[in-house]
PDB file of C-alpha atoms in Angstrom:
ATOM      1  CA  UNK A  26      13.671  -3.335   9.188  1.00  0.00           C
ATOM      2  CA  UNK A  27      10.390  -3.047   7.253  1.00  0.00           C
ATOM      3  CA  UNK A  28       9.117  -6.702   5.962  1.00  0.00           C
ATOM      4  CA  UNK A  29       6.042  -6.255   3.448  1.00  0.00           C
ATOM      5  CA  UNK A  30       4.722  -9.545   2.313  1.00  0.00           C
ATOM      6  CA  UNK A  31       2.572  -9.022  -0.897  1.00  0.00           C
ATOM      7  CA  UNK A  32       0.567 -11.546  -1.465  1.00  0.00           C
ATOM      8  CA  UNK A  33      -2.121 -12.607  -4.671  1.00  0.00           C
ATOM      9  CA  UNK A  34      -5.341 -13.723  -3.269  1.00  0.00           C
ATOM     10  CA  UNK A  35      -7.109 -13.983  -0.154  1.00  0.00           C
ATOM     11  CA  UNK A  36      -6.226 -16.581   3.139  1.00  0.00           C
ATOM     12  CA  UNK A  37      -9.132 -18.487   2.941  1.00  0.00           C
ATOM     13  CA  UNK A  38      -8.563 -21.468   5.588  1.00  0.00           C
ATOM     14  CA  UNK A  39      -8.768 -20.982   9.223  1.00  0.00           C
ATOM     15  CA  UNK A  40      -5.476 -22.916  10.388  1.00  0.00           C
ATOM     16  CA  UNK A  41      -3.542 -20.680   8.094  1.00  0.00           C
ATOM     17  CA  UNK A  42      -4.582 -17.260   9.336  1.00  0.00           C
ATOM     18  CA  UNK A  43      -4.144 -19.034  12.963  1.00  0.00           C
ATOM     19  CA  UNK A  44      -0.537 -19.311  11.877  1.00  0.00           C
ATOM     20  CA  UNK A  45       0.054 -16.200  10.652  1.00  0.00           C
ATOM     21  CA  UNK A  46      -0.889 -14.715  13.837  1.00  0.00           C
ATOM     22  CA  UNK A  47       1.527 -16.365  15.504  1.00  0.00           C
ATOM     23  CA  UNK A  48       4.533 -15.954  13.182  1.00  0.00           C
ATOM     24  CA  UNK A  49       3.005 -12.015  13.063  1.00  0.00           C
ATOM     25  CA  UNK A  50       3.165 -11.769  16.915  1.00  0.00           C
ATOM     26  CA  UNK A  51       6.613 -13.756  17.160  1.00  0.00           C
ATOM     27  CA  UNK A  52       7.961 -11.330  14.462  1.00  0.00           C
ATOM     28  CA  UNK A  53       6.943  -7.849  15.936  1.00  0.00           C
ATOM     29  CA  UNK A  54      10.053  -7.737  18.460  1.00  0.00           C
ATOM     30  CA  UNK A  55      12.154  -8.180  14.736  1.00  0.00           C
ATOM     31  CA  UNK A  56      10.493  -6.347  12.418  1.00  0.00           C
ATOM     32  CA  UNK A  57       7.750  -4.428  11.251  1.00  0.00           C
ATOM     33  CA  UNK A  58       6.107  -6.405   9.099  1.00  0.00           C
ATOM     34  CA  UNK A  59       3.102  -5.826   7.253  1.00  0.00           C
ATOM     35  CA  UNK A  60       1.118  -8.268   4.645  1.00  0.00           C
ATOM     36  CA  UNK A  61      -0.240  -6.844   1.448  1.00  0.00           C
ATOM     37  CA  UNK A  62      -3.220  -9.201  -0.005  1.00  0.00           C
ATOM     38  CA  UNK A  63      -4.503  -8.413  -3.226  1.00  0.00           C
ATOM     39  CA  UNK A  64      -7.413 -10.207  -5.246  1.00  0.00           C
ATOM     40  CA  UNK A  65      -7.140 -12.892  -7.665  1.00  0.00           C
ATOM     41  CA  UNK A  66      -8.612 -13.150 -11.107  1.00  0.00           C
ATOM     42  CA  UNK A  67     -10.873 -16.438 -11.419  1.00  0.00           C
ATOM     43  CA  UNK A  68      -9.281 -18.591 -14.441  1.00  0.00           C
ATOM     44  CA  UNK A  69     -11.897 -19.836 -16.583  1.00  0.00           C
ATOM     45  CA  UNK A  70     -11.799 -23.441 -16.599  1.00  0.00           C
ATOM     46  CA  UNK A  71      -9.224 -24.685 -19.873  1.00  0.00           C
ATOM     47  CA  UNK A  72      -7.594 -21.469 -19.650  1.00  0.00           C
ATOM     48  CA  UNK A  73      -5.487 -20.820 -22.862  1.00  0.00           C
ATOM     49  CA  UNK A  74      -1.950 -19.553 -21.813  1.00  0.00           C
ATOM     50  CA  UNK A  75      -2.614 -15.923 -22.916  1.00  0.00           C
ATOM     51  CA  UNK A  76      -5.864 -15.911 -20.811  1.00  0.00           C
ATOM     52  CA  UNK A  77      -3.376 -17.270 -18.334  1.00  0.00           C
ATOM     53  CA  UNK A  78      -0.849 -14.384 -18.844  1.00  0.00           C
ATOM     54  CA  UNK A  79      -3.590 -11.826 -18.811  1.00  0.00           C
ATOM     55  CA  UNK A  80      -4.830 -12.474 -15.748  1.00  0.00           C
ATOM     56  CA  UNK A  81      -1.336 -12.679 -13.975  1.00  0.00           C
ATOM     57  CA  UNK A  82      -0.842  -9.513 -15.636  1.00  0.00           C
ATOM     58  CA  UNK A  83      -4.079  -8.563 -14.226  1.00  0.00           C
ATOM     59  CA  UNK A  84      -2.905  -9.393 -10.738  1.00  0.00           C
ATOM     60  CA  UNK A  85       0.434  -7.808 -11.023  1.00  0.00           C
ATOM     61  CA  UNK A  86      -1.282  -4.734 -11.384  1.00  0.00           C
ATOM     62  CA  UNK A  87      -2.755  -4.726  -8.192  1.00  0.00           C
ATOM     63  CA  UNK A  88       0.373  -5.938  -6.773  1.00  0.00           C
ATOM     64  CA  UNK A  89       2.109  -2.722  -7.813  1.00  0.00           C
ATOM     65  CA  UNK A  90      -0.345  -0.337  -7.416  1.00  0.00           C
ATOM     66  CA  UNK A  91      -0.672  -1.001  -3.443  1.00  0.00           C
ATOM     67  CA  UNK A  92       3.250  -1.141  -3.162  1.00  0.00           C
ATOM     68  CA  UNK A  93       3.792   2.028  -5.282  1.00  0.00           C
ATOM     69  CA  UNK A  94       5.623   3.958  -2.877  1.00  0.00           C
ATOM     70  CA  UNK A  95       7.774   1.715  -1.017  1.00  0.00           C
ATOM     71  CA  UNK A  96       9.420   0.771  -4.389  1.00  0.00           C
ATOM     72  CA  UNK A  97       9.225   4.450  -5.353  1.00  0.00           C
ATOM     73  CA  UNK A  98      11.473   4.591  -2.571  1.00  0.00           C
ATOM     74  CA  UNK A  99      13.874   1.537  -3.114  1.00  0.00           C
ATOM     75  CA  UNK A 100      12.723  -1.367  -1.383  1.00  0.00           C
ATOM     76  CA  UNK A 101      14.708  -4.582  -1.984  1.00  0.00           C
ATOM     77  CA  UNK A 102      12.065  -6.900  -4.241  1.00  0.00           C
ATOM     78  CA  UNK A 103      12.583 -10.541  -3.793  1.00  0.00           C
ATOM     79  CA  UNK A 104       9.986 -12.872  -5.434  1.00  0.00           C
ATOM     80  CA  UNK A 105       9.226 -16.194  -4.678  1.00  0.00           C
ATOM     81  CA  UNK A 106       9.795 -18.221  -7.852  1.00  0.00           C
ATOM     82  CA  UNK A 107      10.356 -22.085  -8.705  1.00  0.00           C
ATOM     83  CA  UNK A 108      13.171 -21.259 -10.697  1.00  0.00           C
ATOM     84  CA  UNK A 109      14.897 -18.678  -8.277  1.00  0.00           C
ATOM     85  CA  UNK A 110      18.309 -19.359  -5.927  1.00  0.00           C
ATOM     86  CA  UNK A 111      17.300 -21.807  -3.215  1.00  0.00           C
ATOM     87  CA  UNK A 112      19.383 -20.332   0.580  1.00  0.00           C
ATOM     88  CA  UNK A 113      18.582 -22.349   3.052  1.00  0.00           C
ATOM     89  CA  UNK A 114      18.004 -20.860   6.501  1.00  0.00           C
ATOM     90  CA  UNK A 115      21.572 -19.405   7.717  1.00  0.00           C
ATOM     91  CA  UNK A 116      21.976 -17.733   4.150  1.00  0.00           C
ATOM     92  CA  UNK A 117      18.620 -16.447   4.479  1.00  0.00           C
ATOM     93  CA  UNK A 118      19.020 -14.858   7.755  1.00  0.00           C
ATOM     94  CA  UNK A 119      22.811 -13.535   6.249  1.00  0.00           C
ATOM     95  CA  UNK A 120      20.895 -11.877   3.176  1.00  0.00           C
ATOM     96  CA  UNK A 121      18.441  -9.670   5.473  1.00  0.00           C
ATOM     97  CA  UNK A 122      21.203  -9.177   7.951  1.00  0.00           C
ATOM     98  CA  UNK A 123      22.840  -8.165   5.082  1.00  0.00           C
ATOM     99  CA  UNK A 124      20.295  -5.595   3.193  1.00  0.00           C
ATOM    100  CA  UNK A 125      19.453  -3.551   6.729  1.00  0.00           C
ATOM    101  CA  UNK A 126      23.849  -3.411   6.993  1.00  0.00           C
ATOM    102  CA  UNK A 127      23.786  -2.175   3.712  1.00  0.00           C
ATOM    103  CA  UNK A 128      20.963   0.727   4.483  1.00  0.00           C
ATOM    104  CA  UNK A 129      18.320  -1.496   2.657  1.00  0.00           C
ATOM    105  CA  UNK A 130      15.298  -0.702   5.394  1.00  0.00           C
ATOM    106  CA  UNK A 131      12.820  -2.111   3.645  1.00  0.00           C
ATOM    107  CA  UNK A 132      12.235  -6.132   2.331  1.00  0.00           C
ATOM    108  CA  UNK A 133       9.285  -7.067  -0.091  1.00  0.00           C
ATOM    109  CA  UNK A 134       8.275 -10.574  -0.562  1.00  0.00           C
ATOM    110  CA  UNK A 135       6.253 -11.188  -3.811  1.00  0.00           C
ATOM    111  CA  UNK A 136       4.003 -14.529  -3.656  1.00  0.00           C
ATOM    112  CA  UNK A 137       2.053 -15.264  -6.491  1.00  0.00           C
ATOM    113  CA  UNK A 138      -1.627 -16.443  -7.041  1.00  0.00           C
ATOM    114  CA  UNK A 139      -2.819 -19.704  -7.920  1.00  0.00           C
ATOM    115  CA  UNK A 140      -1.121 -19.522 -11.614  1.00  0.00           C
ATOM    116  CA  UNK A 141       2.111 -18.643 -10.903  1.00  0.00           C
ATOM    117  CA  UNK A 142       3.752 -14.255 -11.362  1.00  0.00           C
ATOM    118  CA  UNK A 143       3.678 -12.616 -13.754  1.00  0.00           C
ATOM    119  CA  UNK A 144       6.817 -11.644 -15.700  1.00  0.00           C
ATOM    120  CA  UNK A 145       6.436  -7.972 -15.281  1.00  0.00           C
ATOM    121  CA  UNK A 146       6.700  -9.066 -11.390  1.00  0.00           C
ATOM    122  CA  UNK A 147       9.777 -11.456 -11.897  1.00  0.00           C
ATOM    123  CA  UNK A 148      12.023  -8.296 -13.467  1.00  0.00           C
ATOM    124  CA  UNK A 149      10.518  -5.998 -11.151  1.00  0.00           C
ATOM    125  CA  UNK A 150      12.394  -8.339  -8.535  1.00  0.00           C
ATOM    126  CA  UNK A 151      15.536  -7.482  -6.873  1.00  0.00           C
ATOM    127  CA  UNK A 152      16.292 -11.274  -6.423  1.00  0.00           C
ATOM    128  CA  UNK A 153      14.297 -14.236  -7.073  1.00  0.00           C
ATOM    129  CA  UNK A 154      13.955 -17.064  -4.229  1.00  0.00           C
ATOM    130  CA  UNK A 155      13.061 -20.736  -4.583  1.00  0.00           C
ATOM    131  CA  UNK A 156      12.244 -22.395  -1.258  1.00  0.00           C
ATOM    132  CA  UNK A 157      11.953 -26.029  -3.719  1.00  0.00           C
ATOM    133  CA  UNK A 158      11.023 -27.436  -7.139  1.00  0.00           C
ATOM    134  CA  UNK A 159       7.973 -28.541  -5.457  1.00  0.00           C
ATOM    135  CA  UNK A 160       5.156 -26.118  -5.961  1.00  0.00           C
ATOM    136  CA  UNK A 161       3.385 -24.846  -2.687  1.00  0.00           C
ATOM    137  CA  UNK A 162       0.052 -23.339  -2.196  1.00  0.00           C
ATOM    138  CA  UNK A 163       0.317 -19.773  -2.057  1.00  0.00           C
ATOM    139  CA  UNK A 164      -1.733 -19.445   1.165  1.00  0.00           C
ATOM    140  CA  UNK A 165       0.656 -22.382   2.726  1.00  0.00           C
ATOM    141  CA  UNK A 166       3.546 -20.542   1.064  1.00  0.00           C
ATOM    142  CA  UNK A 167       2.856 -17.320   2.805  1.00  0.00           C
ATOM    143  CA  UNK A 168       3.567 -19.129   5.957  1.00  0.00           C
ATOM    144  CA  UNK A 169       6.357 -20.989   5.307  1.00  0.00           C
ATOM    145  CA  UNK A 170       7.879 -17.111   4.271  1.00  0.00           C
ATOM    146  CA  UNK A 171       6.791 -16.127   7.794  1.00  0.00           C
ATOM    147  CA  UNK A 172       8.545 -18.901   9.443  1.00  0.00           C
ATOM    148  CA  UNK A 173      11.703 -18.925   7.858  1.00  0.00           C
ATOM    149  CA  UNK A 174      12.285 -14.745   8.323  1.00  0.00           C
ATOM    150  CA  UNK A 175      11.208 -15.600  11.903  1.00  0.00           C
ATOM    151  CA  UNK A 176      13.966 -18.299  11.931  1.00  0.00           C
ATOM    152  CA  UNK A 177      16.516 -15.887  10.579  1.00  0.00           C
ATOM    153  CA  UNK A 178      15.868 -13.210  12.667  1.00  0.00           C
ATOM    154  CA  UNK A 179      16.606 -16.111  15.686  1.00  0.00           C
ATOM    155  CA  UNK A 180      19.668 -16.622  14.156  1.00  0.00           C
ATOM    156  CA  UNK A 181      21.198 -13.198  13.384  1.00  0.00           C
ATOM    157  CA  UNK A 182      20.356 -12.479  16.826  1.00  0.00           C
ATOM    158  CA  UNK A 183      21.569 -16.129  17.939  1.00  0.00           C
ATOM    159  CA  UNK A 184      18.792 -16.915  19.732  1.00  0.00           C
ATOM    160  CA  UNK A 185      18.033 -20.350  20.100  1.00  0.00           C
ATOM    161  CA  UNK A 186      15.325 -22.338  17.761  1.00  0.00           C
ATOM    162  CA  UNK A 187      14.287 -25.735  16.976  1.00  0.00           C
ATOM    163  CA  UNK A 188      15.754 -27.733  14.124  1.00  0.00           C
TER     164      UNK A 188
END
């Protein structure tokens, strides 16, 4: 299975990208995964919400132009969204199980930037995932993704992991 993370904006903090590394390394026996960054807009303080909606337009742009071909060639699209179906780890790991059964071979994650996705993003999605009301930074968010495939690939292969 093919796991592309897209991702809005850059990972700024150290501790993060420490992280990622690790749930990257952990994952590589699983998957092939591969995370697509793309740049953010800067919002102009007291933003109006078309300026808003521009530049997650803006973004979404980028988004799709670096995943052209995979969705070209009918990767599943699941965006992380606030108001999407919350699984929580054993339906996860049932739904990717369940896409590479099916002959899906290829999972994209969409986080968005500091302002949310864009709508063009939202019905470009497959499937739209809500790990909580709460809202997460995207750069935490991006490994909180990492974490829970890594926990569902433990469990479709029932491996052991923490609780």
């Amino acid at each position: 299975m093919r796991i592309t993370i897209a991702c809005v904006g850059k990972m700024k903090e150290k501790f993060y990208r420490d992280a990622i590394e690790e749930y990257e390394k952990r994952l590589s026996r699983y998957c092939k995964l591969e995370i697509v960054e793309v740049a953010d807009e800067k919002t102009p303080d007291n933003a109006s919400e078309l300026v808003e909606n521009q530049i997650k337009e803006k973004e979404a742009e980028r988004v799709l132009a670096r995943l052209e071909k995979p969705l070209k060639e009918g990767a599943f699209v699941c965006a992380l969204a606030i108001d999407g179906k919350q699984l929580d780890s054993v339906e996860l790991s049932e739904k990717i199980e369940a896409l590479g059964i099916s002959g899906t071979s290829h999972i994209i994650f969409l986080i968005g930037g500091s302002l949310g996705m864009s709508e063009t993003l939202l019905k470009r999605a497959d499937m739209k995932l809500s790990f909580s009301k709460m809202t997460f930074p995207h750069q935490l968010m991006r490994v909180i993704l990492l974490e829970q495939i890594y926990r569902g690939y433990r469990i479709m292969n029932h491996e052991p992991y923490h609780k």
